[in-house]
mmCIF file of C-alpha atoms and ligand atoms in Angstrom:
data_model
loop_
_atom_site.group_PDB
_atom_site.id
_atom_site.type_symbol
_atom_site.label_atom_id
_atom_site.label_comp_id
_atom_site.label_asym_id
_atom_site.label_seq_id
_atom_site.Cartn_x
_atom_site.Cartn_y
_atom_site.Cartn_z
ATOM 1 C CA MET M 23 236.753 133.781 -98.091
ATOM 2 C CA PHE M 24 236.470 137.940 -98.845
ATOM 3 C CA GLU M 25 240.109 137.919 -99.182
ATOM 4 C CA THR M 26 239.501 136.111 -102.692
ATOM 5 C CA LEU M 27 237.366 139.013 -103.889
ATOM 6 C CA LYS M 28 239.042 141.087 -106.710
ATOM 7 C CA PRO M 29 238.242 144.580 -107.676
ATOM 8 C CA GLN M 30 235.148 144.726 -110.261
ATOM 9 C CA PRO M 31 235.585 147.206 -113.335
ATOM 10 C CA ALA M 32 234.249 150.523 -112.542
ATOM 11 C CA ASP M 33 231.301 151.504 -114.336
ATOM 12 C CA LYS M 34 232.481 154.711 -116.121
ATOM 13 C CA ILE M 35 229.517 156.969 -115.696
ATOM 14 C CA LEU M 36 229.231 156.612 -112.220
ATOM 15 C CA MET M 37 232.931 156.673 -112.065
ATOM 16 C CA LEU M 38 232.487 160.347 -113.538
ATOM 17 C CA MET M 39 229.919 161.335 -110.914
ATOM 18 C CA GLN M 40 232.416 161.086 -108.228
ATOM 19 C CA MET M 41 235.199 163.196 -109.935
ATOM 20 C CA PHE M 42 232.929 165.872 -110.888
ATOM 21 C CA ARG M 43 231.712 165.984 -106.963
ATOM 22 C CA ASP M 44 235.228 166.064 -106.172
ATOM 23 C CA ASP M 45 236.473 168.664 -108.310
ATOM 24 C CA PRO M 46 236.574 172.286 -106.422
ATOM 25 C CA ARG M 47 236.297 174.229 -109.473
ATOM 26 C CA ASP M 48 233.056 176.669 -109.295
ATOM 27 C CA ASN M 49 232.595 176.936 -112.974
ATOM 28 C CA LYS M 50 232.513 172.828 -113.677
ATOM 29 C CA VAL M 51 229.509 171.648 -116.019
ATOM 30 C CA ASP M 52 228.141 168.252 -115.125
ATOM 31 C CA LEU M 53 227.444 166.716 -118.569
ATOM 32 C CA GLY M 54 227.791 163.122 -117.409
ATOM 33 C CA VAL M 55 225.234 160.753 -115.913
ATOM 34 C CA GLY M 56 222.000 160.843 -117.587
ATOM 35 C CA VAL M 57 219.843 163.121 -115.386
ATOM 36 C CA TYR M 58 217.557 165.845 -116.037
ATOM 37 C CA LYS M 59 218.452 169.421 -114.908
ATOM 38 C CA ASN M 60 216.429 172.722 -115.324
ATOM 39 C CA ALA M 61 218.105 175.659 -116.098
ATOM 40 C CA GLU M 62 218.722 176.331 -112.566
ATOM 41 C CA GLY M 63 220.844 173.381 -112.578
ATOM 42 C CA VAL M 64 218.211 171.615 -110.587
ATOM 43 C CA THR M 65 216.887 167.982 -111.071
ATOM 44 C CA PRO M 66 213.335 168.783 -109.957
ATOM 45 C CA VAL M 67 210.445 166.488 -108.327
ATOM 46 C CA MET M 68 207.992 166.811 -111.080
ATOM 47 C CA ARG M 69 204.705 168.826 -110.021
ATOM 48 C CA ALA M 70 202.314 165.725 -110.776
ATOM 49 C CA ILE M 71 204.767 163.662 -108.545
ATOM 50 C CA LYS M 72 204.532 166.036 -105.719
ATOM 51 C CA ALA M 73 200.748 166.240 -106.141
ATOM 52 C CA ALA M 74 200.494 162.557 -106.235
ATOM 53 C CA GLU M 75 202.630 161.980 -103.073
ATOM 54 C CA HIS M 76 200.372 164.202 -101.297
ATOM 55 C CA LYS M 77 197.295 162.196 -102.121
ATOM 56 C CA LEU M 78 199.023 159.082 -101.707
ATOM 57 C CA TRP M 79 200.023 160.245 -98.157
ATOM 58 C CA GLU M 80 196.671 161.125 -97.266
ATOM 59 C CA GLU M 81 194.943 157.864 -98.880
ATOM 60 C CA GLN M 82 197.184 155.099 -98.451
ATOM 61 C CA THR M 83 196.013 152.857 -95.302
ATOM 62 C CA THR M 84 198.842 149.962 -95.740
ATOM 63 C CA LYS M 85 202.263 149.184 -96.711
ATOM 64 C CA ALA M 86 201.512 145.586 -96.876
ATOM 65 C CA TYR M 87 202.931 143.459 -99.799
ATOM 66 C CA THR M 88 201.746 143.841 -103.272
ATOM 67 C CA GLY M 89 201.886 141.047 -105.493
ATOM 68 C CA LEU M 90 205.301 139.600 -106.919
ATOM 69 C CA ALA M 91 204.322 141.276 -110.263
ATOM 70 C CA GLY M 92 203.807 144.513 -108.351
ATOM 71 C CA ASP M 93 200.211 145.968 -108.522
ATOM 72 C CA PRO M 94 198.445 144.868 -111.966
ATOM 73 C CA ALA M 95 197.066 148.688 -112.109
ATOM 74 C CA TYR M 96 200.682 149.616 -112.615
ATOM 75 C CA ALA M 97 201.400 147.206 -115.362
ATOM 76 C CA ASP M 98 198.080 148.170 -117.194
ATOM 77 C CA ALA M 99 198.851 151.790 -117.045
ATOM 78 C CA MET M 100 202.511 151.726 -118.245
ATOM 79 C CA ILE M 101 201.423 149.173 -120.788
ATOM 80 C CA ASN M 102 198.922 151.596 -122.309
ATOM 81 C CA LEU M 103 201.593 154.361 -121.771
ATOM 82 C CA ILE M 104 204.098 152.459 -124.077
ATOM 83 C CA LEU M 105 201.900 150.246 -126.493
ATOM 84 C CA GLY M 106 198.453 152.407 -126.512
ATOM 85 C CA THR M 107 196.422 150.034 -128.519
ATOM 86 C CA SER M 108 198.985 148.085 -130.602
ATOM 87 C CA VAL M 109 199.141 144.677 -128.632
ATOM 88 C CA GLU M 110 195.874 143.137 -127.186
ATOM 89 C CA ARG M 111 196.241 142.969 -123.070
ATOM 90 C CA SER M 112 196.031 139.195 -123.162
ATOM 91 C CA LYS M 113 199.159 138.624 -124.830
ATOM 92 C CA ILE M 114 201.071 140.458 -122.593
ATOM 93 C CA ALA M 115 203.117 139.172 -119.220
ATOM 94 C CA ALA M 116 204.263 142.112 -117.403
ATOM 95 C CA VAL M 117 206.226 142.482 -113.929
ATOM 96 C CA ALA M 118 207.169 146.100 -111.873
ATOM 97 C CA THR M 119 210.931 145.950 -111.414
ATOM 98 C CA PRO M 120 213.348 148.464 -109.803
ATOM 99 C CA GLY M 121 214.043 150.953 -112.362
ATOM 100 C CA GLY M 122 214.925 150.189 -115.843
ATOM 101 C CA THR M 123 217.921 148.330 -115.219
ATOM 102 C CA GLY M 124 215.941 146.092 -112.812
ATOM 103 C CA ALA M 125 213.694 145.329 -115.975
ATOM 104 C CA VAL M 126 216.990 144.847 -118.197
ATOM 105 C CA ARG M 127 218.917 142.571 -115.786
ATOM 106 C CA GLN M 128 215.139 140.375 -115.458
ATOM 107 C CA ALA M 129 214.960 140.506 -119.257
ATOM 108 C CA PHE M 130 218.319 138.845 -119.409
ATOM 109 C CA GLU M 131 217.562 136.471 -116.723
ATOM 110 C CA LEU M 132 214.402 135.019 -118.396
ATOM 111 C CA ILE M 133 216.586 135.311 -121.961
ATOM 112 C CA LYS M 134 219.222 132.669 -120.101
ATOM 113 C CA LEU M 135 216.151 130.773 -118.543
ATOM 114 C CA ALA M 136 214.675 130.016 -122.161
ATOM 115 C CA ASN M 137 217.376 129.594 -124.309
ATOM 116 C CA PRO M 138 220.793 129.384 -122.634
ATOM 117 C CA GLU M 139 222.133 129.422 -126.107
ATOM 118 C CA ALA M 140 221.209 132.600 -127.020
ATOM 119 C CA ARG M 141 223.036 135.647 -127.893
ATOM 120 C CA VAL M 142 222.544 139.227 -127.626
ATOM 121 C CA PHE M 143 223.326 141.695 -130.077
ATOM 122 C CA VAL M 144 223.809 144.948 -128.924
ATOM 123 C CA SER M 145 224.408 148.477 -130.726
ATOM 124 C CA ASP M 146 228.005 149.686 -131.094
ATOM 125 C CA PRO M 147 228.194 151.276 -128.810
ATOM 126 C CA THR M 148 225.571 150.777 -126.203
ATOM 127 C CA TRP M 149 224.609 151.725 -122.730
ATOM 128 C CA PRO M 150 227.595 150.107 -121.148
ATOM 129 C CA ASN M 151 225.773 148.285 -118.398
ATOM 130 C CA HIS M 152 223.689 146.201 -120.932
ATOM 131 C CA ILE M 153 227.308 145.089 -121.853
ATOM 132 C CA SER M 154 228.323 144.777 -118.093
ATOM 133 C CA ILE M 155 225.322 143.017 -116.947
ATOM 134 C CA LEU M 156 225.177 140.520 -119.711
ATOM 135 C CA LYS M 157 228.789 139.616 -118.881
ATOM 136 C CA TYR M 158 227.600 139.105 -115.407
ATOM 137 C CA VAL M 159 224.681 136.701 -116.222
ATOM 138 C CA GLY M 160 226.901 134.798 -118.743
ATOM 139 C CA ILE M 161 224.985 135.504 -122.114
ATOM 140 C CA GLU M 162 227.160 136.111 -125.191
ATOM 141 C CA THR M 163 227.188 139.441 -126.551
ATOM 142 C CA VAL M 164 227.725 140.395 -130.242
ATOM 143 C CA MET M 165 228.022 144.045 -131.496
ATOM 144 C CA TYR M 166 226.705 145.519 -134.623
ATOM 145 C CA ARG M 167 227.549 148.599 -136.040
ATOM 146 C CA TYR M 168 225.045 151.291 -135.320
ATOM 147 C CA PHE M 169 226.898 154.965 -135.264
ATOM 148 C CA ASP M 170 228.597 156.460 -138.022
ATOM 149 C CA ALA M 171 231.704 158.210 -136.901
ATOM 150 C CA GLU M 172 231.390 160.660 -140.076
ATOM 151 C CA THR M 173 228.121 161.676 -140.298
ATOM 152 C CA ARG M 174 226.975 160.929 -136.593
ATOM 153 C CA ALA M 175 223.853 159.415 -137.707
ATOM 154 C CA VAL M 176 223.077 155.664 -137.610
ATOM 155 C CA ASN M 177 225.174 153.536 -139.740
ATOM 156 C CA PHE M 178 222.061 151.601 -140.862
ATOM 157 C CA ASP M 179 223.530 149.831 -143.860
ATOM 158 C CA GLY M 180 226.174 148.356 -141.533
ATOM 159 C CA MET M 181 223.727 147.710 -138.714
ATOM 160 C CA MET M 182 221.510 145.383 -141.322
ATOM 161 C CA GLU M 183 224.805 144.001 -142.619
ATOM 162 C CA ASP M 184 226.042 142.574 -139.053
ATOM 163 C CA LEU M 185 222.626 141.468 -138.240
ATOM 164 C CA GLN M 186 222.931 138.950 -141.098
ATOM 165 C CA GLN M 187 225.045 136.886 -138.687
ATOM 166 C CA ALA M 188 222.392 136.413 -136.067
ATOM 167 C CA LYS M 189 220.869 133.015 -135.863
ATOM 168 C CA LYS M 190 217.566 132.132 -134.878
ATOM 169 C CA GLY M 191 216.792 132.293 -131.276
ATOM 170 C CA ASP M 192 219.139 135.046 -131.156
ATOM 171 C CA VAL M 193 218.039 138.298 -129.313
ATOM 172 C CA LEU M 194 218.508 141.904 -130.905
ATOM 173 C CA LEU M 195 218.631 144.702 -128.293
ATOM 174 C CA LEU M 196 217.348 147.928 -129.723
ATOM 175 C CA HIS M 197 216.981 151.345 -127.725
ATOM 176 C CA GLY M 198 213.317 152.274 -128.269
ATOM 177 C CA CYS M 199 214.151 155.991 -128.789
ATOM 178 C CA CYS M 200 216.483 158.501 -127.685
ATOM 179 C CA HIS M 201 219.590 155.925 -128.107
ATOM 180 C CA ASN M 202 221.776 156.126 -125.186
ATOM 181 C CA PRO M 203 224.822 157.205 -125.806
ATOM 182 C CA THR M 204 224.564 158.413 -129.406
ATOM 183 C CA GLY M 205 221.454 160.324 -129.605
ATOM 184 C CA ALA M 206 221.068 158.829 -133.092
ATOM 185 C CA ASN M 207 217.857 156.811 -133.858
ATOM 186 C CA LEU M 208 216.211 154.848 -136.222
ATOM 187 C CA ASN M 209 213.611 156.364 -138.536
ATOM 188 C CA LEU M 210 209.984 154.517 -139.112
ATOM 189 C CA THR M 211 211.146 153.337 -142.374
ATOM 190 C CA GLU M 212 214.306 151.554 -140.710
ATOM 191 C CA TRP M 213 212.341 149.850 -137.821
ATOM 192 C CA GLN M 214 210.047 148.437 -140.399
ATOM 193 C CA ALA M 215 213.099 147.216 -142.037
ATOM 194 C CA VAL M 216 214.256 145.507 -138.630
ATOM 195 C CA VAL M 217 210.897 144.191 -138.301
ATOM 196 C CA GLU M 218 211.271 142.081 -141.678
ATOM 197 C CA LEU M 219 214.790 140.912 -140.666
ATOM 198 C CA LEU M 220 213.783 140.091 -137.219
ATOM 199 C CA ASN M 221 210.834 138.008 -138.924
ATOM 200 C CA GLU M 222 213.182 136.656 -141.378
ATOM 201 C CA ARG M 223 215.774 135.454 -139.421
ATOM 202 C CA GLY M 224 213.459 134.551 -136.148
ATOM 203 C CA LEU M 225 215.200 136.845 -133.858
ATOM 204 C CA ILE M 226 213.772 138.063 -130.648
ATOM 205 C CA PRO M 227 213.816 141.789 -130.183
ATOM 206 C CA MET M 228 214.512 143.326 -126.835
ATOM 207 C CA ILE M 229 213.364 146.827 -126.563
ATOM 208 C CA ASP M 230 214.972 149.027 -123.932
ATOM 209 C CA ILE M 231 212.828 152.123 -123.568
ATOM 210 C CA ALA M 232 214.050 154.652 -120.839
ATOM 211 C CA TYR M 233 213.321 158.153 -122.526
ATOM 212 C CA GLN M 234 209.697 158.132 -123.756
ATOM 213 C CA GLY M 235 208.555 161.601 -124.317
ATOM 214 C CA PHE M 236 212.714 163.229 -124.278
ATOM 215 C CA GLY M 237 212.727 162.866 -127.958
ATOM 216 C CA ASP M 238 210.068 163.858 -130.506
ATOM 217 C CA GLY M 239 207.170 163.544 -128.331
ATOM 218 C CA LEU M 240 205.244 160.774 -125.979
ATOM 219 C CA GLU M 241 203.484 159.156 -128.982
ATOM 220 C CA GLU M 242 206.082 159.301 -131.425
ATOM 221 C CA ASP M 243 208.877 157.948 -129.273
ATOM 222 C CA ALA M 244 206.742 154.919 -128.863
ATOM 223 C CA ALA M 245 206.142 154.121 -132.717
ATOM 224 C CA GLY M 246 209.241 151.905 -133.406
ATOM 225 C CA VAL M 247 208.409 149.991 -130.083
ATOM 226 C CA ARG M 248 204.533 149.552 -131.365
ATOM 227 C CA LEU M 249 205.343 148.311 -134.454
ATOM 228 C CA VAL M 250 208.044 145.920 -133.444
ATOM 229 C CA ALA M 251 205.588 144.663 -130.397
ATOM 230 C CA SER M 252 202.471 143.908 -132.971
ATOM 231 C CA SER M 253 204.442 142.745 -135.794
ATOM 232 C CA VAL M 254 206.826 139.786 -134.376
ATOM 233 C CA PRO M 255 205.705 136.415 -132.457
ATOM 234 C CA GLU M 256 207.795 137.300 -129.359
ATOM 235 C CA CYS M 257 209.193 140.534 -127.971
ATOM 236 C CA LEU M 258 210.511 141.730 -124.374
ATOM 237 C CA ILE M 259 210.324 145.549 -123.485
ATOM 238 C CA ALA M 260 212.080 146.958 -120.621
ATOM 239 C CA ALA M 261 211.006 150.296 -119.357
ATOM 240 C CA SER M 262 211.965 152.983 -117.073
ATOM 241 C CA CYS M 263 209.889 155.834 -115.585
ATOM 242 C CA SER M 264 213.355 157.301 -114.048
ATOM 243 C CA LYS M 265 213.510 159.843 -116.311
ATOM 244 C CA ASN M 266 209.989 160.855 -117.832
ATOM 245 C CA PHE M 267 208.663 160.782 -114.463
ATOM 246 C CA GLY M 268 212.043 162.390 -112.710
ATOM 247 C CA ILE M 269 211.755 159.392 -109.983
ATOM 248 C CA TYR M 270 215.340 158.127 -110.398
ATOM 249 C CA ARG M 271 215.828 157.012 -106.827
ATOM 250 C CA GLU M 272 212.699 155.764 -106.590
ATOM 251 C CA ARG M 273 213.607 152.412 -108.840
ATOM 252 C CA THR M 274 210.187 152.528 -111.148
ATOM 253 C CA GLY M 275 210.578 149.966 -114.035
ATOM 254 C CA LEU M 276 208.456 147.136 -116.022
ATOM 255 C CA LEU M 277 209.014 144.435 -117.869
ATOM 256 C CA MET M 278 206.978 142.937 -120.485
ATOM 257 C CA ALA M 279 207.179 139.645 -122.186
ATOM 258 C CA ILE M 280 204.784 139.235 -125.377
ATOM 259 C CA SER M 281 203.681 136.436 -127.309
ATOM 260 C CA GLN M 282 201.225 136.607 -129.965
ATOM 261 C CA ASP M 283 200.276 133.271 -129.158
ATOM 262 C CA GLY M 284 197.957 134.210 -126.755
ATOM 263 C CA GLY M 285 198.142 130.842 -124.851
ATOM 264 C CA ALA M 286 202.002 131.721 -123.569
ATOM 265 C CA GLN M 287 201.006 134.405 -121.386
ATOM 266 C CA ALA M 288 200.101 132.780 -118.285
ATOM 267 C CA GLN M 289 203.486 130.603 -118.597
ATOM 268 C CA ASN M 290 205.157 134.032 -119.276
ATOM 269 C CA GLN M 291 203.720 135.985 -116.462
ATOM 270 C CA GLN M 292 204.647 132.869 -113.950
ATOM 271 C CA SER M 293 208.222 132.966 -115.205
ATOM 272 C CA LEU M 294 208.619 136.915 -114.590
ATOM 273 C CA ALA M 295 206.924 136.369 -111.060
ATOM 274 C CA PHE M 296 209.147 133.647 -110.275
ATOM 275 C CA LEU M 297 212.091 135.550 -111.365
ATOM 276 C CA ASN M 298 211.161 138.511 -109.114
ATOM 277 C CA ARG M 299 210.935 136.175 -106.145
ATOM 278 C CA GLN M 300 214.366 134.725 -106.572
ATOM 279 C CA ASN M 301 215.948 138.046 -106.997
ATOM 280 C CA TYR M 302 214.302 140.339 -104.779
ATOM 281 C CA SER M 303 210.772 139.135 -104.222
ATOM 282 C CA PHE M 304 208.152 141.915 -104.192
ATOM 283 C CA PRO M 305 209.340 144.969 -106.446
ATOM 284 C CA PRO M 306 209.266 148.572 -105.009
ATOM 285 C CA ASP M 307 206.215 149.959 -105.334
ATOM 286 C CA HIS M 308 206.206 153.759 -104.025
ATOM 287 C CA GLY M 309 207.119 154.951 -107.322
ATOM 288 C CA ALA M 310 205.122 152.618 -109.377
ATOM 289 C CA ARG M 311 201.998 153.679 -107.135
ATOM 290 C CA LEU M 312 202.594 157.558 -107.860
ATOM 291 C CA VAL M 313 202.907 156.401 -111.884
ATOM 292 C CA THR M 314 199.737 154.653 -111.606
ATOM 293 C CA MET M 315 197.685 157.736 -109.974
ATOM 294 C CA ILE M 316 199.005 159.849 -112.451
ATOM 295 C CA LEU M 317 198.534 158.223 -115.450
ATOM 296 C CA ASN M 318 194.957 157.299 -114.326
ATOM 297 C CA ASP M 319 194.026 160.634 -113.280
ATOM 298 C CA ASP M 320 193.138 163.191 -115.975
ATOM 299 C CA ALA M 321 194.413 166.503 -114.271
ATOM 300 C CA LEU M 322 197.607 165.121 -112.903
ATOM 301 C CA ARG M 323 198.189 163.317 -116.182
ATOM 302 C CA ALA M 324 198.037 166.447 -118.183
ATOM 303 C CA ASP M 325 199.881 168.415 -115.955
ATOM 304 C CA TRP M 326 203.039 165.565 -116.028
ATOM 305 C CA MET M 327 202.419 165.623 -119.919
ATOM 306 C CA LYS M 328 202.849 169.832 -119.832
ATOM 307 C CA GLU M 329 205.680 169.437 -117.926
ATOM 308 C CA LEU M 330 207.499 166.574 -119.610
ATOM 309 C CA GLU M 331 206.713 168.515 -122.855
ATOM 310 C CA ASP M 332 208.382 171.404 -121.477
ATOM 311 C CA THR M 333 211.353 169.423 -120.326
ATOM 312 C CA ARG M 334 211.693 168.003 -123.999
ATOM 313 C CA LEU M 335 211.180 171.392 -125.569
ATOM 314 C CA GLY M 336 213.996 172.900 -123.221
ATOM 315 C CA MET M 337 216.479 170.431 -124.542
ATOM 316 C CA LEU M 338 215.644 170.659 -128.267
ATOM 317 C CA GLY M 339 216.380 174.493 -127.653
ATOM 318 C CA LEU M 340 219.570 173.610 -125.680
ATOM 319 C CA ARG M 341 220.434 171.649 -128.972
ATOM 320 C CA GLN M 342 219.810 173.974 -131.305
ATOM 321 C CA GLN M 343 221.621 176.776 -129.425
ATOM 322 C CA LEU M 344 224.789 174.632 -129.240
ATOM 323 C CA ALA M 345 224.647 173.686 -132.900
ATOM 324 C CA ASP M 346 224.314 177.293 -133.832
ATOM 325 C CA GLU M 347 227.408 178.206 -131.343
ATOM 326 C CA LEU M 348 229.214 176.079 -132.859
ATOM 327 C CA GLN M 349 228.181 177.121 -136.393
ATOM 328 C CA ARG M 350 229.316 180.698 -135.593
ATOM 329 C CA LEU M 351 232.340 179.834 -133.702
ATOM 330 C CA THR M 352 233.706 177.214 -136.850
ATOM 331 C CA GLY M 353 231.932 178.743 -139.608
ATOM 332 C CA SER M 354 231.011 175.219 -140.743
ATOM 333 C CA ASP M 355 227.937 172.678 -140.077
ATOM 334 C CA ARG M 356 229.804 169.821 -139.002
ATOM 335 C CA PHE M 357 227.964 170.124 -135.670
ATOM 336 C CA GLY M 358 224.679 170.224 -137.316
ATOM 337 C CA PHE M 359 224.082 166.572 -136.023
ATOM 338 C CA ILE M 360 223.749 168.021 -132.419
ATOM 339 C CA ALA M 361 220.440 169.501 -133.373
ATOM 340 C CA GLN M 362 219.412 166.386 -135.367
ATOM 341 C CA HIS M 363 219.823 163.767 -132.528
ATOM 342 C CA ARG M 364 217.161 163.304 -130.139
ATOM 343 C CA GLY M 365 216.754 162.434 -126.588
ATOM 344 C CA MET M 366 219.209 163.494 -123.435
ATOM 345 C CA PHE M 367 222.411 162.305 -125.235
ATOM 346 C CA SER M 368 224.772 163.208 -128.332
ATOM 347 C CA LEU M 369 227.650 161.201 -128.854
ATOM 348 C CA LEU M 370 230.310 164.247 -130.003
ATOM 349 C CA GLY M 371 232.481 161.279 -131.779
ATOM 350 C CA THR M 372 235.717 162.569 -130.665
ATOM 351 C CA THR M 373 238.728 160.540 -128.780
ATOM 352 C CA PRO M 374 238.864 160.194 -125.234
ATOM 353 C CA ASP M 375 242.274 162.331 -124.918
ATOM 354 C CA LEU M 376 240.031 165.292 -125.926
ATOM 355 C CA VAL M 377 237.119 164.536 -123.538
ATOM 356 C CA GLU M 378 240.215 164.128 -120.809
ATOM 357 C CA LYS M 379 241.315 168.150 -122.398
ATOM 358 C CA MET M 380 238.297 169.651 -121.982
ATOM 359 C CA ARG M 381 237.866 168.199 -118.431
ATOM 360 C CA LEU M 382 241.057 169.656 -117.309
ATOM 361 C CA ASP M 383 240.856 172.968 -119.394
ATOM 362 C CA HIS M 384 237.410 173.692 -118.932
ATOM 363 C CA GLY M 385 236.121 171.639 -116.140
ATOM 364 C CA ILE M 386 233.314 170.148 -118.704
ATOM 365 C CA TYR M 387 232.807 166.799 -117.333
ATOM 366 C CA MET M 388 231.474 164.023 -120.171
ATOM 367 C CA VAL M 389 231.683 160.613 -120.579
ATOM 368 C CA GLY M 390 235.081 159.485 -122.025
ATOM 369 C CA ASP M 391 233.417 158.209 -125.043
ATOM 370 C CA SER M 392 232.277 161.792 -125.782
ATOM 371 C CA ARG M 393 228.417 161.467 -124.819
ATOM 372 C CA LEU M 394 227.366 164.603 -123.281
ATOM 373 C CA ASN M 395 224.160 165.112 -121.515
ATOM 374 C CA ILE M 396 222.312 167.839 -123.276
ATOM 375 C CA ALA M 397 219.885 168.204 -119.934
ATOM 376 C CA GLY M 398 223.089 169.020 -117.917
ATOM 377 C CA LEU M 399 223.522 172.602 -120.114
ATOM 378 C CA ASN M 400 221.917 175.790 -119.667
ATOM 379 C CA ALA M 401 221.886 179.059 -121.747
ATOM 380 C CA GLN M 402 224.544 180.234 -119.837
ATOM 381 C CA THR M 403 227.010 176.952 -120.024
ATOM 382 C CA VAL M 404 226.349 176.308 -123.839
ATOM 383 C CA PRO M 405 228.836 179.185 -124.894
ATOM 384 C CA ILE M 406 231.539 177.697 -122.431
ATOM 385 C CA LEU M 407 230.997 173.941 -123.907
ATOM 386 C CA ALA M 408 231.048 175.467 -127.353
ATOM 387 C CA LYS M 409 234.392 177.568 -126.894
ATOM 388 C CA ALA M 410 235.904 174.304 -124.914
ATOM 389 C CA ILE M 411 234.943 172.040 -127.954
ATOM 390 C CA VAL M 412 236.560 174.416 -130.535
ATOM 391 C CA GLU M 413 239.634 175.213 -128.449
ATOM 392 C CA ALA M 414 240.113 171.375 -128.028
ATOM 393 C CA GLY M 415 240.277 170.886 -131.771
ATOM 394 C CA VAL M 416 237.315 168.510 -132.073
HETATM 395 C C1 LMR F 504 223.279 156.736 -117.772
HETATM 396 O O1 LMR F 504 223.083 156.607 -118.784
HETATM 397 O O2 LMR F 504 223.538 157.630 -117.618
HETATM 398 C C2 LMR F 504 221.752 156.585 -117.057
HETATM 399 O O3 LMR F 504 221.158 155.691 -117.758
HETATM 400 C C3 LMR F 504 222.000 156.589 -115.541
HETATM 401 C C4 LMR F 504 222.722 155.090 -115.477
HETATM 402 O O4 LMR F 504 222.404 154.317 -114.461
HETATM 403 O O5 LMR F 504 223.562 154.808 -115.927
#
């Protein structure tokens, strides 16, 4: 049987991780995978996570199964974090998932279960794994224009024009904040226009929010999600705690299905729990429990918010430093977009050849589409990157 297996397409982000590890150069710079690193190049365990782990070790008396949906207290805490009071709890079905990717996968499974004809519209570009999983699950993907290669901002007119092709029941996949890979985001006026389009055309929004707190702040980053979730009849939200709680390997995510028709909640909840049972049964609990403890404890929550805010401000500072350095070297403002983008990533908007040249000549590792992870930089490596960008002729 196994002789029939064929090589599957390699994930370009994970491939780059391996290439970086294999590169013997001391001065190499990893701007690839979306993992936060501090000025010392370390991905730290956040203080509040350490404290919660300590407490959990002392207090936890059992590792018996939770429920198929995970601990309801985790869902409550996360719903509160993401949606605030914008949607009544009784309208929301939610399950814990293994990471944000688990939530994305389960969302696609739910779409397939509910409407096998639905197509999913994704931004061009989007996180490559969105497209890969959609293909694997067997859902047709349609791309809509999103990134303007000239301005490096959102091509909102192009996006709205392309979405005119969407039919009732199709799904529109949106990034809640900190768009991956571009760093270019919708403003609130644009979110409002998207809401109108969703309602006019009868489309179902699916929002992937993996970087809440990395852009303009915890509340600000959730504003678009809250607007959509409270203004459309149905909505899916896939959330990740990997980045904002720094618990990447604990695989901690949440999937929500929201129906304004309150009567639908029980069926939605049952379907989500069923999908968990089919795919992995009970979701992982450790990370979810830590997140719950932090969000429900005033002191831990305050400390987590402080560390997250410091992280966010650190990334903004690096963006500004890089934009300034490029301004100094080129005498032009054409890299000003780096300071305007938000989140972990910016898409430089250059060719794979020049990305490869920067890797060969300067040991700079960024994804082939020219996505760079701002959080992979520090004050010392910003000038190295700026020089590489200019010397490569970006
Ligand atoms: C990324 O985009 O680099 C992250 O979301 C990590 C991943 O799994 O691809």
